[in-house]
Amino acid sequence: MPYQVSLIIPAWNAENTISDCIISAIKAKGSPSEIIVVDDCSNDKTMSIVKNLANDYPIIKLIHLKNNLGPAAARDFGVNAS
C-alpha cells in the first residue's frame, strides 16, 4: 500500500520564495501527497500566490492564521490539518 506524505510549509511574508518552494516540492522525486501552506498572518502577497498555485495544483491547501504565532505554531496547525 503506498504511503501518504504531507509537506507542511509555514510561511510569513514569503512572496519572494513561496512559489519556488512549492514548485520544487511538486517536481521532486517522491513528491508529497499534499502540500499544506500555513500563512502566518503575512502582510504581503504570499496568500494570493499560494491561492493561484492551488488553482493549478489541487494538492496545495492553504491555512491562514489571523495572528502571527511563529513558525512552530504554524507547523502545529499544519500537522493538525494533515
PDB file of C-alpha atoms in Angstrom:
ATOM      1  CA  MET A   1       0.000   0.000   0.000  1.00  0.00           C
ATOM      2  CA  PRO A   2       1.516   3.392  -0.957  1.00  0.00           C
ATOM      3  CA  TYR A   3       2.103   5.820   1.855  1.00  0.00           C
ATOM      4  CA  GLN A   4       0.763   9.352   2.070  1.00  0.00           C
ATOM      5  CA  VAL A   5       3.148  12.228   2.744  1.00  0.00           C
ATOM      6  CA  SER A   6       2.103  15.714   3.809  1.00  0.00           C
ATOM      7  CA  LEU A   7       4.513  18.599   3.404  1.00  0.00           C
ATOM      8  CA  ILE A   8       3.835  21.455   5.792  1.00  0.00           C
ATOM      9  CA  ILE A   9       5.265  24.848   4.864  1.00  0.00           C
ATOM     10  CA  PRO A  10       4.991  27.632   7.445  1.00  0.00           C
ATOM     11  CA  ALA A  11       5.100  30.946   5.598  1.00  0.00           C
ATOM     12  CA  TRP A  12       5.321  34.539   6.744  1.00  0.00           C
ATOM     13  CA  ASN A  13       5.845  37.315   4.190  1.00  0.00           C
ATOM     14  CA  ALA A  14       7.308  34.756   1.792  1.00  0.00           C
ATOM     15  CA  GLU A  15       6.155  36.270  -1.503  1.00  0.00           C
ATOM     16  CA  ASN A  16       9.706  36.149  -2.913  1.00  0.00           C
ATOM     17  CA  THR A  17      10.276  32.447  -2.202  1.00  0.00           C
ATOM     18  CA  ILE A  18       6.986  30.588  -1.707  1.00  0.00           C
ATOM     19  CA  SER A  19       6.338  29.813  -5.367  1.00  0.00           C
ATOM     20  CA  ASP A  20       9.805  28.298  -5.904  1.00  0.00           C
ATOM     21  CA  CYS A  21       9.464  26.306  -2.686  1.00  0.00           C
ATOM     22  CA  ILE A  22       6.112  24.801  -3.664  1.00  0.00           C
ATOM     23  CA  ILE A  23       7.040  24.088  -7.291  1.00  0.00           C
ATOM     24  CA  SER A  24      10.284  22.465  -6.175  1.00  0.00           C
ATOM     25  CA  ALA A  25       8.347  20.146  -3.845  1.00  0.00           C
ATOM     26  CA  ILE A  26       5.864  19.249  -6.578  1.00  0.00           C
ATOM     27  CA  LYS A  27       8.611  18.421  -9.084  1.00  0.00           C
ATOM     28  CA  ALA A  28      10.730  16.449  -6.610  1.00  0.00           C
ATOM     29  CA  LYS A  29      11.033  12.707  -6.953  1.00  0.00           C
ATOM     30  CA  GLY A  30       8.612  11.238  -4.443  1.00  0.00           C
ATOM     31  CA  SER A  31       6.654  14.472  -4.194  1.00  0.00           C
ATOM     32  CA  PRO A  32       4.166  14.779  -1.311  1.00  0.00           C
ATOM     33  CA  SER A  33       0.527  13.709  -1.466  1.00  0.00           C
ATOM     34  CA  GLU A  34      -0.478  17.111  -0.155  1.00  0.00           C
ATOM     35  CA  ILE A  35       1.216  20.425   0.497  1.00  0.00           C
ATOM     36  CA  ILE A  36      -0.182  22.438   3.371  1.00  0.00           C
ATOM     37  CA  VAL A  37       0.947  26.055   3.421  1.00  0.00           C
ATOM     38  CA  VAL A  38       0.239  27.781   6.712  1.00  0.00           C
ATOM     39  CA  ASP A  39       0.271  31.527   6.179  1.00  0.00           C
ATOM     40  CA  ASP A  40       1.288  33.060   9.500  1.00  0.00           C
ATOM     41  CA  CYS A  41      -0.587  36.356   9.056  1.00  0.00           C
ATOM     42  CA  SER A  42       1.525  37.660   6.172  1.00  0.00           C
ATOM     43  CA  ASN A  43       1.017  41.231   5.035  1.00  0.00           C
ATOM     44  CA  ASP A  44       2.438  40.702   1.552  1.00  0.00           C
ATOM     45  CA  LYS A  45       1.240  38.672  -1.460  1.00  0.00           C
ATOM     46  CA  THR A  46       2.032  35.233  -0.012  1.00  0.00           C
ATOM     47  CA  MET A  47      -1.626  34.175   0.236  1.00  0.00           C
ATOM     48  CA  SER A  48      -2.558  35.239  -3.280  1.00  0.00           C
ATOM     49  CA  ILE A  49       0.472  33.454  -4.730  1.00  0.00           C
ATOM     50  CA  VAL A  50      -0.444  30.236  -2.923  1.00  0.00           C
ATOM     51  CA  LYS A  51      -4.105  30.546  -3.960  1.00  0.00           C
ATOM     52  CA  ASN A  52      -3.072  30.931  -7.614  1.00  0.00           C
ATOM     53  CA  LEU A  53      -0.821  27.877  -7.412  1.00  0.00           C
ATOM     54  CA  ALA A  54      -3.610  25.888  -5.731  1.00  0.00           C
ATOM     55  CA  ASN A  55      -5.796  26.537  -8.793  1.00  0.00           C
ATOM     56  CA  ASP A  56      -3.243  24.646 -10.895  1.00  0.00           C
ATOM     57  CA  TYR A  57      -2.177  22.071  -8.298  1.00  0.00           C
ATOM     58  CA  PRO A  58      -5.056  20.678  -6.209  1.00  0.00           C
ATOM     59  CA  ILE A  59      -2.653  19.034  -3.746  1.00  0.00           C
ATOM     60  CA  ILE A  60      -1.987  22.502  -2.273  1.00  0.00           C
ATOM     61  CA  LYS A  61      -4.027  23.506   0.763  1.00  0.00           C
ATOM     62  CA  LEU A  62      -3.818  26.929   2.380  1.00  0.00           C
ATOM     63  CA  ILE A  63      -4.419  27.748   6.017  1.00  0.00           C
ATOM     64  CA  HIS A  64      -4.420  31.407   7.040  1.00  0.00           C
ATOM     65  CA  LEU A  65      -3.702  32.338  10.652  1.00  0.00           C
ATOM     66  CA  LYS A  66      -5.365  35.536  11.843  1.00  0.00           C
ATOM     67  CA  ASN A  67      -2.479  36.350  14.188  1.00  0.00           C
ATOM     68  CA  ASN A  68       1.253  35.907  13.725  1.00  0.00           C
ATOM     69  CA  LEU A  69       2.075  32.972  16.002  1.00  0.00           C
ATOM     70  CA  GLY A  70       5.522  31.977  14.750  1.00  0.00           C
ATOM     71  CA  PRO A  71       6.809  29.004  12.754  1.00  0.00           C
ATOM     72  CA  ALA A  72       6.344  26.354  15.477  1.00  0.00           C
ATOM     73  CA  ALA A  73       2.648  27.179  15.925  1.00  0.00           C
ATOM     74  CA  ALA A  74       2.190  27.350  12.150  1.00  0.00           C
ATOM     75  CA  ARG A  75       3.673  23.856  11.814  1.00  0.00           C
ATOM     76  CA  ASP A  76       1.355  22.599  14.551  1.00  0.00           C
ATOM     77  CA  PHE A  77      -1.678  23.931  12.670  1.00  0.00           C
ATOM     78  CA  GLY A  78      -0.410  22.192   9.537  1.00  0.00           C
ATOM     79  CA  VAL A  79       0.087  18.883  11.327  1.00  0.00           C
ATOM     80  CA  ASN A  80      -3.441  19.055  12.729  1.00  0.00           C
ATOM     81  CA  ALA A  81      -4.794  19.720   9.234  1.00  0.00           C
ATOM     82  CA  SER A  82      -2.935  16.808   7.634  1.00  0.00           C
TER      83      SER A  82
END
